[in-house]
Amino acid sequence: MRIPGFFKPHIRIWNSVSLSTLSVIGNGEFDGSICCLSFSKADGGSYLCAIDETSDHNISIWDWQKSDRGTKVTETKCSVDTVVCAEWHPLERNQIVSCGKGHVSFWSLDNGGMLYKRMGVFESRDKPRYVTCVAFNQNGDVLTGDSNGNIIVWARAMLGHTEEVWGLAAHPTLPQFATAGHDRLLQMWDSLSHTVVWSKDIGEQAQSIAFSPDGNIIVVGCVSGKWLAIDSETRELYTHHSDGSEPIQVVQFSPDGTLLALGSRDNYIYIYQVNEDATKYSRVGRCMGHSSYITHLDWSADGQCLRSNSGDYELLYWNPGVCRQIPQSSTLRNVDWATHTCVISFETIGIWPEGADGTDVNNCTRSGDGKLLATGDDFGKVKLFSHPACQPKVVY
């Protein structure tokens, strides 16, 4: 909107009773006039959403009560098509719905001020020329009206990943878990409320993730061969390294958190020394001996041994302190392993069905009490075995 005396588009907020000006925000920051405004509802109107009429119809979020001119929290592109409406969700304080020419968009504002968008899909319905208005029912479902004369009810949805998810790790002490994938998003989830705690665009396609033993750090292995160490609460990037140019397939901290192992698609396992607060990493070396890419890694409970599987079904053992292979594998049969993710080992002989080709079982994990072993396979089945499963064809 343009107000006499001001040369550029801005937003003016008024007291609805006295008609006095409370705040003038965005003066000099908008390149086009403002077409949509909405105060947040679930928190009493602390934030203001604005969409302008530039070619990208930028959407911006303002903490309008912070300073005389307000503070912009974030801004991103909304749509190249006309936008006619934007509304905050009345129950979800971080959710916004916008609509316009041929579209309805569902936005999520994370705790760090980043906006993420999901597009509504009309499926079997004829896509309307315009979605003209938005409302909400008492359950929090979104209702839209459109140029076809339809009112559509959109069930409440969670903003997740938009491409393949390759990394999944449970927090060691909290009811939370982290996911990462090829959409370049790292997301922390609350497993009790089933909501996103935060999201971060890491700028790289992610292939694997792991928490440090205390849960303070998340290490993300990327498709490019780069890996990142990120604070699990603040999302601060502490450091990044590159090991080769192939995807980092698997990452694992030693039980005491002093060493980090990264298995790559280039057939190597890279070992790093970790400083006390897990913010700095010094490369010890690389374990060479596999003839195919690394698929799984496990540390011994004392952190003195490492075992690994590869794409050609090898099981090898390592001394991680010197990055040397331990050839006498029979001497390690009774080692106590901190984790059990290797699908090929002495303890997993019985999980393989007759005629399996070595790729049928994709992953496994041991229960916290060490009594059960769960597997996931190519046939969409999750099987539960007694642990260890040392005998062939054990019952599951």
mmCIF file of C-alpha atoms in Angstrom:
data_model
loop_
_atom_site.group_PDB
_atom_site.id
_atom_site.type_symbol
_atom_site.label_atom_id
_atom_site.label_comp_id
_atom_site.label_asym_id
_atom_site.label_seq_id
_atom_site.Cartn_x
_atom_site.Cartn_y
_atom_site.Cartn_z
ATOM 1 C CA MET A 1 0.000 0.000 0.000
ATOM 2 C CA ARG A 2 1.212 3.505 -0.757
ATOM 3 C CA ILE A 3 0.694 6.295 1.813
ATOM 4 C CA PRO A 4 1.118 9.990 0.868
ATOM 5 C CA GLY A 5 4.475 11.238 2.061
ATOM 6 C CA PHE A 6 6.191 7.900 1.583
ATOM 7 C CA PHE A 7 7.906 7.050 -1.666
ATOM 8 C CA LYS A 8 8.154 3.309 -1.254
ATOM 9 C CA PRO A 9 5.720 0.529 -0.315
ATOM 10 C CA HIS A 10 5.486 -0.142 3.408
ATOM 11 C CA ILE A 11 3.145 -1.482 6.080
ATOM 12 C CA ARG A 12 1.438 0.762 8.622
ATOM 13 C CA ILE A 13 -0.131 -0.770 11.727
ATOM 14 C CA TRP A 14 -2.937 1.142 13.454
ATOM 15 C CA ASN A 15 -4.687 1.073 16.807
ATOM 16 C CA SER A 16 -8.221 0.101 15.790
ATOM 17 C CA VAL A 17 -9.810 2.183 18.574
ATOM 18 C CA SER A 18 -7.809 5.411 18.636
ATOM 19 C CA LEU A 19 -6.692 5.125 14.998
ATOM 20 C CA SER A 20 -3.177 6.117 16.042
ATOM 21 C CA THR A 21 -0.168 4.642 14.243
ATOM 22 C CA LEU A 22 1.541 1.899 16.231
ATOM 23 C CA SER A 23 4.295 1.010 13.794
ATOM 24 C CA VAL A 24 5.527 1.622 10.264
ATOM 25 C CA ILE A 25 7.538 -1.321 8.978
ATOM 26 C CA GLY A 26 9.298 -2.274 5.790
ATOM 27 C CA ASN A 27 9.728 1.250 4.454
ATOM 28 C CA GLY A 28 12.404 0.905 1.779
ATOM 29 C CA GLU A 29 12.474 -2.907 1.982
ATOM 30 C CA PHE A 30 9.635 -3.818 -0.390
ATOM 31 C CA ASP A 31 10.151 -3.717 -4.153
ATOM 32 C CA GLY A 32 6.442 -3.950 -4.906
ATOM 33 C CA SER A 33 3.141 -3.059 -3.317
ATOM 34 C CA ILE A 34 1.695 -5.306 -0.607
ATOM 35 C CA CYS A 35 -1.129 -7.613 -1.705
ATOM 36 C CA CYS A 36 -1.668 -9.786 1.406
ATOM 37 C CA LEU A 37 -1.341 -9.240 5.160
ATOM 38 C CA SER A 38 -2.120 -11.521 8.097
ATOM 39 C CA PHE A 39 -1.398 -11.353 11.829
ATOM 40 C CA SER A 40 -0.469 -14.585 13.596
ATOM 41 C CA LYS A 41 -3.368 -16.003 15.605
ATOM 42 C CA ALA A 42 -2.129 -18.746 17.919
ATOM 43 C CA ASP A 43 0.203 -16.341 19.779
ATOM 44 C CA GLY A 44 -2.047 -13.283 19.868
ATOM 45 C CA GLY A 45 -0.670 -11.500 16.834
ATOM 46 C CA SER A 46 3.042 -11.252 17.586
ATOM 47 C CA TYR A 47 4.004 -11.797 13.953
ATOM 48 C CA LEU A 48 2.842 -10.357 10.664
ATOM 49 C CA CYS A 49 2.941 -12.139 7.312
ATOM 50 C CA ALA A 50 3.189 -9.982 4.186
ATOM 51 C CA ILE A 51 3.224 -10.880 0.490
ATOM 52 C CA ASP A 52 4.244 -8.322 -2.125
ATOM 53 C CA GLU A 53 3.407 -7.956 -5.802
ATOM 54 C CA THR A 54 6.859 -8.454 -7.292
ATOM 55 C CA SER A 55 7.267 -11.119 -9.973
ATOM 56 C CA ASP A 56 8.097 -13.722 -7.288
ATOM 57 C CA HIS A 57 5.438 -12.456 -4.850
ATOM 58 C CA ASN A 58 7.887 -12.598 -1.945
ATOM 59 C CA ILE A 59 6.511 -13.680 1.422
ATOM 60 C CA SER A 60 8.049 -12.086 4.522
ATOM 61 C CA ILE A 61 7.501 -12.580 8.251
ATOM 62 C CA TRP A 62 7.848 -9.631 10.643
ATOM 63 C CA ASP A 63 8.182 -9.330 14.407
ATOM 64 C CA TRP A 64 6.306 -6.054 14.160
ATOM 65 C CA GLN A 65 6.484 -5.126 17.879
ATOM 66 C CA LYS A 66 10.271 -5.372 17.995
ATOM 67 C CA SER A 67 11.600 -1.805 17.670
ATOM 68 C CA ASP A 68 9.742 1.101 16.099
ATOM 69 C CA ARG A 69 10.262 -0.225 12.584
ATOM 70 C CA GLY A 70 9.759 -3.901 13.342
ATOM 71 C CA THR A 71 12.211 -6.689 12.533
ATOM 72 C CA LYS A 72 12.090 -8.935 9.498
ATOM 73 C CA VAL A 73 12.358 -12.562 10.596
ATOM 74 C CA THR A 74 12.656 -14.107 7.143
ATOM 75 C CA GLU A 75 11.764 -13.681 3.487
ATOM 76 C CA THR A 76 11.514 -16.060 0.542
ATOM 77 C CA LYS A 77 9.847 -16.452 -2.843
ATOM 78 C CA CYS A 78 6.157 -17.334 -2.662
ATOM 79 C CA SER A 79 4.874 -17.862 -6.228
ATOM 80 C CA VAL A 80 5.328 -16.554 -9.753
ATOM 81 C CA ASP A 81 1.533 -16.684 -10.073
ATOM 82 C CA THR A 82 -0.888 -14.193 -8.564
ATOM 83 C CA VAL A 83 -1.381 -14.535 -4.793
ATOM 84 C CA VAL A 84 -4.721 -13.379 -3.398
ATOM 85 C CA CYS A 85 -4.745 -14.533 0.226
ATOM 86 C CA ALA A 86 -2.509 -15.533 3.133
ATOM 87 C CA GLU A 87 -3.681 -16.656 6.575
ATOM 88 C CA TRP A 88 -1.955 -17.861 9.732
ATOM 89 C CA HIS A 89 -3.251 -21.109 11.183
ATOM 90 C CA PRO A 90 -5.355 -20.452 14.322
ATOM 91 C CA LEU A 91 -4.015 -23.495 16.214
ATOM 92 C CA GLU A 92 -0.499 -24.041 14.839
ATOM 93 C CA ARG A 93 1.616 -20.995 15.611
ATOM 94 C CA ASN A 94 4.163 -21.722 12.870
ATOM 95 C CA GLN A 95 1.791 -22.575 9.998
ATOM 96 C CA ILE A 96 0.636 -20.261 7.182
ATOM 97 C CA VAL A 97 -1.590 -20.971 4.182
ATOM 98 C CA SER A 98 -1.457 -18.882 0.995
ATOM 99 C CA CYS A 99 -3.437 -19.246 -2.212
ATOM 100 C CA GLY A 100 -3.998 -17.674 -5.597
ATOM 101 C CA LYS A 101 -3.899 -18.493 -9.282
ATOM 102 C CA GLY A 102 -4.013 -22.285 -9.608
ATOM 103 C CA HIS A 103 -2.386 -23.009 -6.254
ATOM 104 C CA VAL A 104 -2.636 -23.370 -2.501
ATOM 105 C CA SER A 105 0.581 -23.424 -0.450
ATOM 106 C CA PHE A 106 1.179 -24.667 3.079
ATOM 107 C CA TRP A 107 4.049 -22.936 4.869
ATOM 108 C CA SER A 108 5.960 -23.910 8.003
ATOM 109 C CA LEU A 109 8.115 -21.443 9.954
ATOM 110 C CA ASP A 110 10.733 -23.265 12.012
ATOM 111 C CA ASN A 111 12.298 -22.082 15.273
ATOM 112 C CA GLY A 112 15.259 -20.626 13.422
ATOM 113 C CA GLY A 113 13.122 -18.417 11.198
ATOM 114 C CA MET A 114 13.259 -20.520 8.023
ATOM 115 C CA LEU A 115 10.140 -20.903 5.854
ATOM 116 C CA TYR A 116 9.383 -24.203 4.104
ATOM 117 C CA LYS A 117 6.613 -24.731 1.551
ATOM 118 C CA ARG A 118 4.407 -27.655 0.566
ATOM 119 C CA MET A 119 2.089 -27.348 -2.434
ATOM 120 C CA GLY A 120 -1.493 -28.585 -2.196
ATOM 121 C CA VAL A 121 -2.314 -31.369 -4.679
ATOM 122 C CA PHE A 122 -5.829 -31.438 -6.132
ATOM 123 C CA GLU A 123 -5.526 -35.124 -7.167
ATOM 124 C CA SER A 124 -8.727 -36.247 -8.924
ATOM 125 C CA ARG A 125 -10.383 -32.830 -8.811
ATOM 126 C CA ASP A 126 -10.139 -30.365 -11.669
ATOM 127 C CA LYS A 127 -7.466 -27.839 -10.829
ATOM 128 C CA PRO A 128 -9.210 -24.476 -10.380
ATOM 129 C CA ARG A 129 -8.095 -21.383 -12.189
ATOM 130 C CA TYR A 130 -8.035 -19.537 -8.868
ATOM 131 C CA VAL A 131 -8.123 -20.559 -5.226
ATOM 132 C CA THR A 132 -9.857 -17.465 -3.923
ATOM 133 C CA CYS A 133 -10.113 -17.776 -0.131
ATOM 134 C CA VAL A 134 -8.932 -19.684 2.951
ATOM 135 C CA ALA A 135 -10.651 -20.502 6.260
ATOM 136 C CA PHE A 136 -10.217 -22.999 9.119
ATOM 137 C CA ASN A 137 -12.638 -25.235 10.997
ATOM 138 C CA GLN A 138 -12.536 -25.931 14.737
ATOM 139 C CA ASN A 139 -10.363 -29.023 14.210
ATOM 140 C CA GLY A 140 -7.694 -27.018 12.447
ATOM 141 C CA ASP A 141 -8.430 -28.364 8.975
ATOM 142 C CA VAL A 142 -7.931 -25.902 6.127
ATOM 143 C CA LEU A 143 -10.888 -24.962 3.929
ATOM 144 C CA THR A 144 -10.391 -23.346 0.529
ATOM 145 C CA GLY A 145 -12.890 -21.904 -1.910
ATOM 146 C CA ASP A 146 -12.095 -21.738 -5.615
ATOM 147 C CA SER A 147 -13.259 -20.493 -8.987
ATOM 148 C CA ASN A 148 -14.841 -23.872 -9.774
ATOM 149 C CA GLY A 149 -17.338 -23.278 -6.986
ATOM 150 C CA ASN A 150 -15.803 -25.976 -4.789
ATOM 151 C CA ILE A 151 -15.023 -25.872 -1.091
ATOM 152 C CA ILE A 152 -12.178 -28.286 -0.342
ATOM 153 C CA VAL A 153 -11.212 -29.489 3.136
ATOM 154 C CA TRP A 154 -7.488 -30.114 3.548
ATOM 155 C CA ALA A 155 -6.578 -32.317 6.507
ATOM 156 C CA ARG A 156 -3.811 -31.053 8.759
ATOM 157 C CA ALA A 157 -0.498 -32.236 7.367
ATOM 158 C CA MET A 158 3.064 -32.324 8.598
ATOM 159 C CA LEU A 159 5.835 -30.699 6.610
ATOM 160 C CA GLY A 160 8.373 -33.420 5.908
ATOM 161 C CA HIS A 161 10.954 -34.103 3.224
ATOM 162 C CA THR A 162 10.305 -33.520 -0.454
ATOM 163 C CA GLU A 163 12.855 -36.027 -1.805
ATOM 164 C CA GLU A 164 14.362 -39.371 -0.765
ATOM 165 C CA VAL A 165 15.278 -39.708 2.926
ATOM 166 C CA TRP A 166 18.594 -41.507 3.449
ATOM 167 C CA GLY A 167 19.627 -40.551 6.972
ATOM 168 C CA LEU A 168 17.790 -41.483 10.185
ATOM 169 C CA ALA A 169 19.178 -41.378 13.726
ATOM 170 C CA ALA A 170 17.535 -41.476 17.158
ATOM 171 C CA HIS A 171 18.664 -39.042 19.845
ATOM 172 C CA PRO A 172 20.516 -41.033 22.540
ATOM 173 C CA THR A 173 18.717 -39.427 25.508
ATOM 174 C CA LEU A 174 15.671 -37.449 24.301
ATOM 175 C CA PRO A 175 12.440 -38.546 22.566
ATOM 176 C CA GLN A 176 13.679 -37.040 19.321
ATOM 177 C CA PHE A 177 15.142 -38.248 16.048
ATOM 178 C CA ALA A 178 16.840 -36.610 13.084
ATOM 179 C CA THR A 179 16.327 -37.204 9.371
ATOM 180 C CA ALA A 180 18.175 -36.015 6.279
ATOM 181 C CA GLY A 181 17.901 -36.617 2.566
ATOM 182 C CA HIS A 182 18.449 -35.523 -0.986
ATOM 183 C CA ASP A 183 16.270 -32.413 -0.540
ATOM 184 C CA ARG A 184 19.206 -30.916 1.421
ATOM 185 C CA LEU A 185 17.129 -30.686 4.594
ATOM 186 C CA LEU A 186 18.228 -31.816 8.037
ATOM 187 C CA GLN A 187 15.198 -32.086 10.324
ATOM 188 C CA MET A 188 14.798 -32.768 14.028
ATOM 189 C CA TRP A 189 11.532 -34.442 15.059
ATOM 190 C CA ASP A 190 9.722 -34.841 18.359
ATOM 191 C CA SER A 191 8.662 -38.492 18.569
ATOM 192 C CA LEU A 192 5.954 -37.780 21.173
ATOM 193 C CA SER A 193 4.115 -34.909 19.477
ATOM 194 C CA HIS A 194 5.035 -36.082 15.943
ATOM 195 C CA THR A 195 6.106 -32.564 15.003
ATOM 196 C CA VAL A 196 9.177 -30.938 13.500
ATOM 197 C CA VAL A 197 11.365 -29.302 16.159
ATOM 198 C CA TRP A 198 13.534 -27.564 13.577
ATOM 199 C CA SER A 199 14.698 -27.751 9.984
ATOM 200 C CA LYS A 200 17.947 -26.653 8.412
ATOM 201 C CA ASP A 201 18.929 -26.352 4.773
ATOM 202 C CA ILE A 202 22.470 -27.728 4.786
ATOM 203 C CA GLY A 203 23.095 -26.947 1.117
ATOM 204 C CA GLU A 204 24.172 -30.526 0.357
ATOM 205 C CA GLN A 205 22.348 -33.746 -0.490
ATOM 206 C CA ALA A 206 22.578 -35.894 2.637
ATOM 207 C CA GLN A 207 23.323 -39.628 2.614
ATOM 208 C CA SER A 208 23.825 -40.537 6.293
ATOM 209 C CA ILE A 209 23.645 -39.068 9.796
ATOM 210 C CA ALA A 210 24.641 -39.939 13.361
ATOM 211 C CA PHE A 211 24.414 -38.376 16.824
ATOM 212 C CA SER A 212 27.389 -38.041 19.124
ATOM 213 C CA PRO A 213 27.006 -40.214 22.267
ATOM 214 C CA ASP A 214 25.808 -37.232 24.339
ATOM 215 C CA GLY A 215 23.391 -36.116 21.618
ATOM 216 C CA ASN A 216 24.882 -32.636 21.300
ATOM 217 C CA ILE A 217 26.284 -33.066 17.782
ATOM 218 C CA ILE A 218 24.847 -34.418 14.545
ATOM 219 C CA VAL A 219 27.288 -35.494 11.849
ATOM 220 C CA VAL A 220 25.832 -35.517 8.338
ATOM 221 C CA GLY A 221 27.511 -37.454 5.530
ATOM 222 C CA CYS A 222 26.818 -35.991 2.095
ATOM 223 C CA VAL A 223 26.574 -37.277 -1.467
ATOM 224 C CA SER A 224 29.492 -35.056 -2.508
ATOM 225 C CA GLY A 225 31.954 -36.659 -0.070
ATOM 226 C CA LYS A 226 31.657 -33.729 2.314
ATOM 227 C CA TRP A 227 30.529 -34.186 5.905
ATOM 228 C CA LEU A 228 29.270 -31.665 8.443
ATOM 229 C CA ALA A 229 29.227 -31.426 12.252
ATOM 230 C CA ILE A 230 26.178 -29.490 13.480
ATOM 231 C CA ASP A 231 24.934 -28.535 16.957
ATOM 232 C CA SER A 232 21.725 -30.513 17.554
ATOM 233 C CA GLU A 233 20.082 -27.658 19.469
ATOM 234 C CA THR A 234 21.281 -24.399 17.901
ATOM 235 C CA ARG A 235 21.932 -25.847 14.400
ATOM 236 C CA GLU A 236 25.293 -24.078 14.334
ATOM 237 C CA LEU A 237 27.721 -25.565 11.811
ATOM 238 C CA TYR A 238 30.907 -26.297 13.747
ATOM 239 C CA THR A 239 33.039 -27.734 10.975
ATOM 240 C CA HIS A 240 33.001 -29.452 7.607
ATOM 241 C CA HIS A 241 35.463 -31.777 5.908
ATOM 242 C CA SER A 242 35.701 -33.578 2.575
ATOM 243 C CA ASP A 243 36.924 -37.141 2.115
ATOM 244 C CA GLY A 244 36.969 -38.105 -1.544
ATOM 245 C CA SER A 245 34.206 -37.256 -3.979
ATOM 246 C CA GLU A 246 31.898 -40.231 -3.391
ATOM 247 C CA PRO A 247 28.907 -40.352 -1.004
ATOM 248 C CA ILE A 248 29.569 -40.875 2.700
ATOM 249 C CA GLN A 249 27.416 -43.983 3.140
ATOM 250 C CA VAL A 250 27.552 -44.403 6.920
ATOM 251 C CA VAL A 251 28.865 -42.466 9.949
ATOM 252 C CA GLN A 252 29.386 -43.768 13.492
ATOM 253 C CA PHE A 253 30.898 -42.299 16.672
ATOM 254 C CA SER A 254 32.833 -44.567 19.002
ATOM 255 C CA PRO A 255 30.974 -45.245 22.292
ATOM 256 C CA ASP A 256 33.064 -42.721 24.230
ATOM 257 C CA GLY A 257 32.798 -40.133 21.452
ATOM 258 C CA THR A 258 36.548 -39.745 20.960
ATOM 259 C CA LEU A 259 36.647 -41.225 17.445
ATOM 260 C CA LEU A 260 34.467 -40.876 14.364
ATOM 261 C CA ALA A 261 34.314 -43.397 11.517
ATOM 262 C CA LEU A 262 32.935 -42.526 8.081
ATOM 263 C CA GLY A 263 32.346 -45.227 5.475
ATOM 264 C CA SER A 264 32.479 -43.989 1.888
ATOM 265 C CA ARG A 265 31.368 -45.255 -1.472
ATOM 266 C CA ASP A 266 35.039 -44.999 -2.511
ATOM 267 C CA ASN A 267 35.686 -48.231 -0.488
ATOM 268 C CA TYR A 268 37.534 -46.435 2.341
ATOM 269 C CA ILE A 269 36.719 -45.874 6.016
ATOM 270 C CA TYR A 270 37.963 -42.515 7.301
ATOM 271 C CA ILE A 271 38.841 -42.203 11.000
ATOM 272 C CA TYR A 272 38.880 -38.884 12.891
ATOM 273 C CA GLN A 273 39.955 -37.935 16.394
ATOM 274 C CA VAL A 274 37.240 -35.879 18.115
ATOM 275 C CA ASN A 275 37.996 -33.107 20.606
ATOM 276 C CA GLU A 276 36.306 -32.900 24.010
ATOM 277 C CA ASP A 277 33.170 -31.007 22.946
ATOM 278 C CA ALA A 278 32.974 -32.671 19.496
ATOM 279 C CA THR A 279 33.390 -29.390 17.624
ATOM 280 C CA LYS A 280 36.826 -30.104 16.104
ATOM 281 C CA TYR A 281 38.055 -33.179 14.242
ATOM 282 C CA SER A 282 41.556 -34.335 13.315
ATOM 283 C CA ARG A 283 42.019 -37.015 10.694
ATOM 284 C CA VAL A 284 43.795 -40.132 11.948
ATOM 285 C CA GLY A 285 43.866 -41.918 8.595
ATOM 286 C CA ARG A 286 41.830 -44.204 6.382
ATOM 287 C CA CYS A 287 41.190 -47.930 6.514
ATOM 288 C CA MET A 288 41.973 -49.584 3.159
ATOM 289 C CA GLY A 289 41.082 -53.178 2.327
ATOM 290 C CA HIS A 290 37.516 -53.356 1.079
ATOM 291 C CA SER A 291 37.045 -53.984 -2.638
ATOM 292 C CA SER A 292 33.585 -52.418 -2.718
ATOM 293 C CA TYR A 293 31.729 -49.525 -1.099
ATOM 294 C CA ILE A 294 31.113 -49.443 2.649
ATOM 295 C CA THR A 295 27.562 -50.261 3.770
ATOM 296 C CA HIS A 296 27.620 -50.740 7.563
ATOM 297 C CA LEU A 297 29.871 -49.972 10.548
ATOM 298 C CA ASP A 298 29.936 -51.081 14.200
ATOM 299 C CA TRP A 299 32.211 -50.081 17.095
ATOM 300 C CA SER A 300 33.185 -52.425 19.898
ATOM 301 C CA ALA A 301 31.976 -51.382 23.350
ATOM 302 C CA ASP A 302 35.505 -50.388 24.392
ATOM 303 C CA GLY A 303 36.144 -48.470 21.156
ATOM 304 C CA GLN A 304 39.225 -50.551 20.350
ATOM 305 C CA CYS A 305 37.780 -52.396 17.339
ATOM 306 C CA LEU A 306 35.690 -51.542 14.312
ATOM 307 C CA ARG A 307 33.907 -53.895 11.943
ATOM 308 C CA SER A 308 32.481 -53.136 8.520
ATOM 309 C CA ASN A 309 30.420 -54.586 5.681
ATOM 310 C CA SER A 310 30.778 -53.704 2.016
ATOM 311 C CA GLY A 311 28.778 -53.950 -1.186
ATOM 312 C CA ASP A 312 30.417 -57.257 -2.113
ATOM 313 C CA TYR A 313 29.346 -58.872 1.200
ATOM 314 C CA GLU A 314 32.695 -58.639 3.009
ATOM 315 C CA LEU A 315 33.047 -58.531 6.787
ATOM 316 C CA LEU A 316 36.324 -56.937 7.884
ATOM 317 C CA TYR A 317 37.726 -55.921 11.276
ATOM 318 C CA TRP A 318 39.940 -52.932 12.040
ATOM 319 C CA ASN A 319 42.171 -51.356 14.639
ATOM 320 C CA PRO A 320 40.878 -47.781 14.295
ATOM 321 C CA GLY A 321 43.741 -46.179 16.199
ATOM 322 C CA VAL A 322 46.210 -47.077 13.445
ATOM 323 C CA CYS A 323 43.708 -47.743 10.606
ATOM 324 C CA ARG A 324 44.956 -51.301 10.130
ATOM 325 C CA GLN A 325 42.948 -54.391 9.263
ATOM 326 C CA ILE A 326 42.817 -57.192 11.856
ATOM 327 C CA PRO A 327 43.206 -60.375 9.762
ATOM 328 C CA GLN A 328 42.566 -62.903 12.559
ATOM 329 C CA SER A 329 38.793 -62.426 12.640
ATOM 330 C CA SER A 330 38.234 -65.609 14.644
ATOM 331 C CA THR A 331 39.847 -63.940 17.664
ATOM 332 C CA LEU A 332 37.058 -61.337 17.667
ATOM 333 C CA ARG A 333 34.068 -63.655 17.810
ATOM 334 C CA ASN A 334 33.379 -62.802 21.454
ATOM 335 C CA VAL A 335 33.896 -59.057 21.273
ATOM 336 C CA ASP A 336 31.114 -57.011 22.873
ATOM 337 C CA TRP A 337 29.796 -54.660 20.190
ATOM 338 C CA ALA A 338 28.257 -51.313 21.128
ATOM 339 C CA THR A 339 25.895 -51.429 18.148
ATOM 340 C CA HIS A 340 24.790 -54.087 15.711
ATOM 341 C CA THR A 341 24.103 -52.652 12.269
ATOM 342 C CA CYS A 342 26.309 -54.966 10.195
ATOM 343 C CA VAL A 343 24.011 -57.396 8.381
ATOM 344 C CA ILE A 344 26.879 -59.805 7.729
ATOM 345 C CA SER A 345 28.507 -61.018 10.951
ATOM 346 C CA PHE A 346 28.783 -64.064 13.201
ATOM 347 C CA GLU A 347 25.629 -62.928 15.028
ATOM 348 C CA THR A 348 23.477 -62.550 11.892
ATOM 349 C CA ILE A 349 23.924 -65.883 10.126
ATOM 350 C CA GLY A 350 20.344 -66.815 10.922
ATOM 351 C CA ILE A 351 18.681 -63.689 9.503
ATOM 352 C CA TRP A 352 19.459 -64.701 5.916
ATOM 353 C CA PRO A 353 16.755 -66.768 4.199
ATOM 354 C CA GLU A 354 17.691 -69.689 1.988
ATOM 355 C CA GLY A 355 18.679 -68.508 -1.492
ATOM 356 C CA ALA A 356 19.349 -64.909 -0.420
ATOM 357 C CA ASP A 357 21.841 -63.139 -2.691
ATOM 358 C CA GLY A 358 23.473 -60.905 -0.084
ATOM 359 C CA THR A 359 21.467 -57.788 -0.894
ATOM 360 C CA ASP A 360 18.046 -58.958 0.317
ATOM 361 C CA VAL A 361 18.573 -57.784 3.918
ATOM 362 C CA ASN A 362 19.306 -54.066 3.898
ATOM 363 C CA ASN A 363 19.730 -53.208 7.550
ATOM 364 C CA CYS A 364 19.488 -54.483 11.089
ATOM 365 C CA THR A 365 19.641 -53.170 14.627
ATOM 366 C CA ARG A 366 19.848 -54.685 18.089
ATOM 367 C CA SER A 367 17.478 -53.785 20.918
ATOM 368 C CA GLY A 368 18.764 -51.873 23.924
ATOM 369 C CA ASP A 369 18.717 -54.931 26.171
ATOM 370 C CA GLY A 370 20.606 -56.976 23.555
ATOM 371 C CA LYS A 371 17.944 -59.688 23.326
ATOM 372 C CA LEU A 372 16.308 -58.859 19.991
ATOM 373 C CA LEU A 373 17.475 -58.132 16.453
ATOM 374 C CA ALA A 374 15.251 -56.350 13.921
ATOM 375 C CA THR A 375 15.868 -56.469 10.160
ATOM 376 C CA GLY A 376 14.492 -54.689 7.098
ATOM 377 C CA ASP A 377 14.586 -56.318 3.667
ATOM 378 C CA ASP A 378 13.921 -55.813 -0.042
ATOM 379 C CA PHE A 379 10.449 -57.308 0.292
ATOM 380 C CA GLY A 380 9.137 -54.603 2.590
ATOM 381 C CA LYS A 381 9.256 -56.830 5.653
ATOM 382 C CA VAL A 382 10.496 -55.972 9.131
ATOM 383 C CA LYS A 383 11.463 -59.173 10.947
ATOM 384 C CA LEU A 384 12.285 -59.704 14.610
ATOM 385 C CA PHE A 385 14.817 -62.328 15.702
ATOM 386 C CA SER A 386 16.320 -63.388 18.996
ATOM 387 C CA HIS A 387 19.840 -62.011 19.377
ATOM 388 C CA PRO A 388 22.311 -63.395 18.583
ATOM 389 C CA ALA A 389 21.046 -65.253 15.488
ATOM 390 C CA CYS A 390 24.092 -67.480 15.060
ATOM 391 C CA GLN A 391 22.410 -70.564 13.624
ATOM 392 C CA PRO A 392 21.163 -70.803 10.017
ATOM 393 C CA LYS A 393 17.421 -70.417 9.341
ATOM 394 C CA VAL A 394 16.434 -69.341 12.838
ATOM 395 C CA VAL A 395 12.734 -68.707 13.495
ATOM 396 C CA TYR A 396 11.613 -65.096 13.527
#
